[in-house]
């Protein structure tokens, strides 16, 4: 979280001592990893799981269809009984791992059903939806954080693909996508607040927030290069960024507010690109000069303006 | 007691749903009648469910007299389907289907107005079943 170089500056300025710098770095190592590390880790585990499923589903050619289905049923039953056994022994951590194996076997079972019954022609994301539905109940086990880390990306991937399939035009889906993810973020926060031991709420909040953030960033970048509908989407983006930032200020989640302020910065840059394309600022020498001056103005006055607002808030 | 029941439901729900899916598909297949349609194939590859042969139905060369009212129900079938095959057979079968001298067909379990289920792949009337099948 703290970069050594930033801390060096603080040491040089006499704000913290070299000992405090080392203490902060030690604290950082204990606290854990950044969200990018966590996302990549989840993605790695998820890809590994899908790979295992793929191999299992593709290489069972030597045995009959009915035998395959019965073996899969036994594997599912075995992992389910494993969960129950360890829950009775009060070994919840081991039970959680057995539940994860049941989750992965469920995915393999869907792959097998598709293969055995030659199910095709449907939507590509349908198996993900069925997998999420089939394993939804596992989220209600006493310890469910590990399962949540697998289930939520599955559910969110299905949701993104489903939404993408409904709207062919990306800008048509703008409001619905953002409100959908904002709704999930709110639901996650609500669950976390009402039932702090139910880790699904916390995981939903974090991962839906990442989806919301990435979708908003995607729309802002796409809108910058679209001279037809881009401008409306960019203005709407400012509105959404403002509303979301105010909501998170209410909950005192200032780190998230800062992230949304960065998105506002991205929106300003994309607005500049949009205007540039619209008025031909990048095509003539004078246009380029105006364009350069505008960019410098945005970079100089934008952060000053934001800092001033924050200072006023602190003093208020 | 209630906590135990909740655990049982949570743990066995995926198993019950798996059995329900399989049961549903088996019943649907049993209720349908077998029909044979001519196919054309292309592009084998899949991530989740192994290798497959992607094919489309060649209605021009399909015998429509096997369907109700002797009309080919094109609306009940999709534009293209996948037929899952063992990894090592995918390319061989793909070649066989592309060969215009071969007659490639799929046997479906068909019920009017419902999704048909592919049962077997036939090349020149010979059924493809399992790893040892060669043409």
Coordinates of C-alpha atoms in Angstrom, one line a residue, chain A residues 183-305:
Chain A
X183 CA -27.4 -2.4 -7.0
X184 CA -25.1 -5.4 -6.3
X185 CA -22.6 -3.1 -4.5
X186 CA -25.5 -1.8 -2.3
X187 CA -26.8 -5.3 -1.7
X188 CA -23.3 -6.5 -0.7
X189 CA -22.9 -3.6 1.7
X190 CA -26.4 -4.2 3.1
X191 CA -25.6 -7.9 3.7
X192 CA -22.3 -7.1 5.2
X193 CA -24.0 -4.6 7.6
X194 CA -26.9 -6.8 8.5
X195 CA -24.9 -10.1 8.8
X196 CA -21.2 -9.4 9.4
X197 CA -20.4 -13.1 9.7
X198 CA -21.9 -13.9 6.3
X199 CA -18.8 -13.1 4.2
X200 CA -20.8 -13.3 0.9
X201 CA -21.8 -9.6 1.6
X202 CA -18.3 -8.4 1.9
X203 CA -17.1 -10.3 -1.2
X204 CA -20.1 -9.2 -3.3
X205 CA -19.5 -5.6 -2.2
X206 CA -15.8 -5.7 -3.2
X207 CA -16.2 -7.6 -6.5
X208 CA -19.3 -5.8 -7.7
X209 CA -17.5 -2.5 -6.9
X210 CA -14.6 -3.6 -9.1
X211 CA -17.1 -4.5 -11.9
X212 CA -18.8 -1.1 -11.5
X213 CA -15.5 0.7 -11.6
X214 CA -14.2 -1.2 -14.6
X215 CA -17.5 -0.8 -16.6
X216 CA -17.6 2.9 -15.9
X217 CA -14.0 3.2 -17.0
X218 CA -14.7 1.2 -20.2
X219 CA -17.7 3.4 -21.1
X220 CA -15.8 6.6 -20.5
X221 CA -12.9 5.4 -22.7
X222 CA -15.3 4.2 -25.4
X223 CA -17.3 7.4 -25.2
X224 CA -14.2 9.5 -25.8
X225 CA -13.8 8.0 -29.2
X226 CA -17.5 8.1 -30.2
X227 CA -18.5 11.4 -31.8
X228 CA -22.2 10.5 -32.0
X229 CA -23.4 9.4 -28.6
X230 CA -20.1 9.8 -26.7
X231 CA -20.8 13.3 -25.4
X232 CA -24.1 12.3 -23.7
X233 CA -22.4 9.2 -22.2
X234 CA -19.5 11.3 -20.9
X235 CA -21.9 13.8 -19.2
X236 CA -23.8 11.0 -17.8
X237 CA -20.6 9.5 -16.5
X238 CA -19.8 12.7 -14.7
X239 CA -23.2 12.5 -13.1
X240 CA -22.7 8.9 -12.0
X241 CA -19.2 9.5 -10.7
X242 CA -20.6 12.4 -8.7
X243 CA -23.5 10.4 -7.3
X244 CA -21.3 7.3 -6.4
X245 CA -18.6 9.6 -4.8
X246 CA -21.2 11.3 -2.7
X247 CA -22.7 7.9 -1.6
X248 CA -19.2 6.7 -0.6
X249 CA -18.5 10.0 1.2
X250 CA -21.6 9.3 3.3
X251 CA -20.2 5.9 4.3
X252 CA -16.7 7.4 4.9
X253 CA -15.1 5.2 2.3
X254 CA -12.6 7.8 1.2
X255 CA -10.3 5.4 -0.6
X256 CA -13.1 4.5 -3.0
X257 CA -14.0 8.2 -3.3
X258 CA -10.4 8.9 -4.5
X259 CA -10.8 6.1 -7.1
X260 CA -13.9 7.7 -8.4
X261 CA -12.2 11.1 -8.5
X262 CA -9.5 9.4 -10.7
X263 CA -12.4 8.3 -13.0
X264 CA -13.6 11.9 -13.2
X265 CA -10.1 12.8 -14.3
X266 CA -10.2 10.1 -17.0
X267 CA -13.6 11.4 -18.1
X268 CA -12.1 14.9 -18.5
X269 CA -9.3 13.6 -20.7
X270 CA -11.8 11.6 -22.8
X271 CA -14.1 14.7 -23.0
X272 CA -11.1 16.6 -24.3
X273 CA -10.4 13.8 -26.9
X274 CA -14.1 13.8 -27.9
X275 CA -14.1 17.6 -28.4
X276 CA -10.8 17.3 -30.2
X277 CA -12.3 14.9 -32.7
X278 CA -15.5 16.8 -33.0
X279 CA -13.9 20.3 -33.7
X280 CA -10.9 19.0 -35.5
X281 CA -8.4 20.1 -32.9
X282 CA -6.0 17.4 -33.9
X283 CA -6.0 18.1 -37.6
X284 CA -4.4 21.6 -37.9
X285 CA -1.4 23.4 -36.4
X286 CA -3.6 26.0 -34.6
X287 CA -6.0 23.3 -33.5
X288 CA -3.0 21.3 -32.0
X289 CA -1.8 24.5 -30.2
X290 CA -5.3 25.1 -28.7
X291 CA -5.5 21.5 -27.9
X292 CA -2.1 21.4 -26.1
X293 CA -3.0 24.6 -24.1
X294 CA -6.3 23.0 -23.0
X295 CA -4.6 19.8 -21.9
X296 CA -2.1 21.7 -19.8
X297 CA -4.9 23.8 -18.3
X298 CA -6.8 20.7 -17.4
X299 CA -3.7 19.1 -15.8
X300 CA -2.8 22.3 -13.9
X301 CA -6.2 23.5 -12.7
X302 CA -8.0 20.2 -12.4
X303 CA -6.0 18.7 -9.5
X304 CA -5.8 22.2 -7.8
X305 CA -9.6 22.5 -8.0

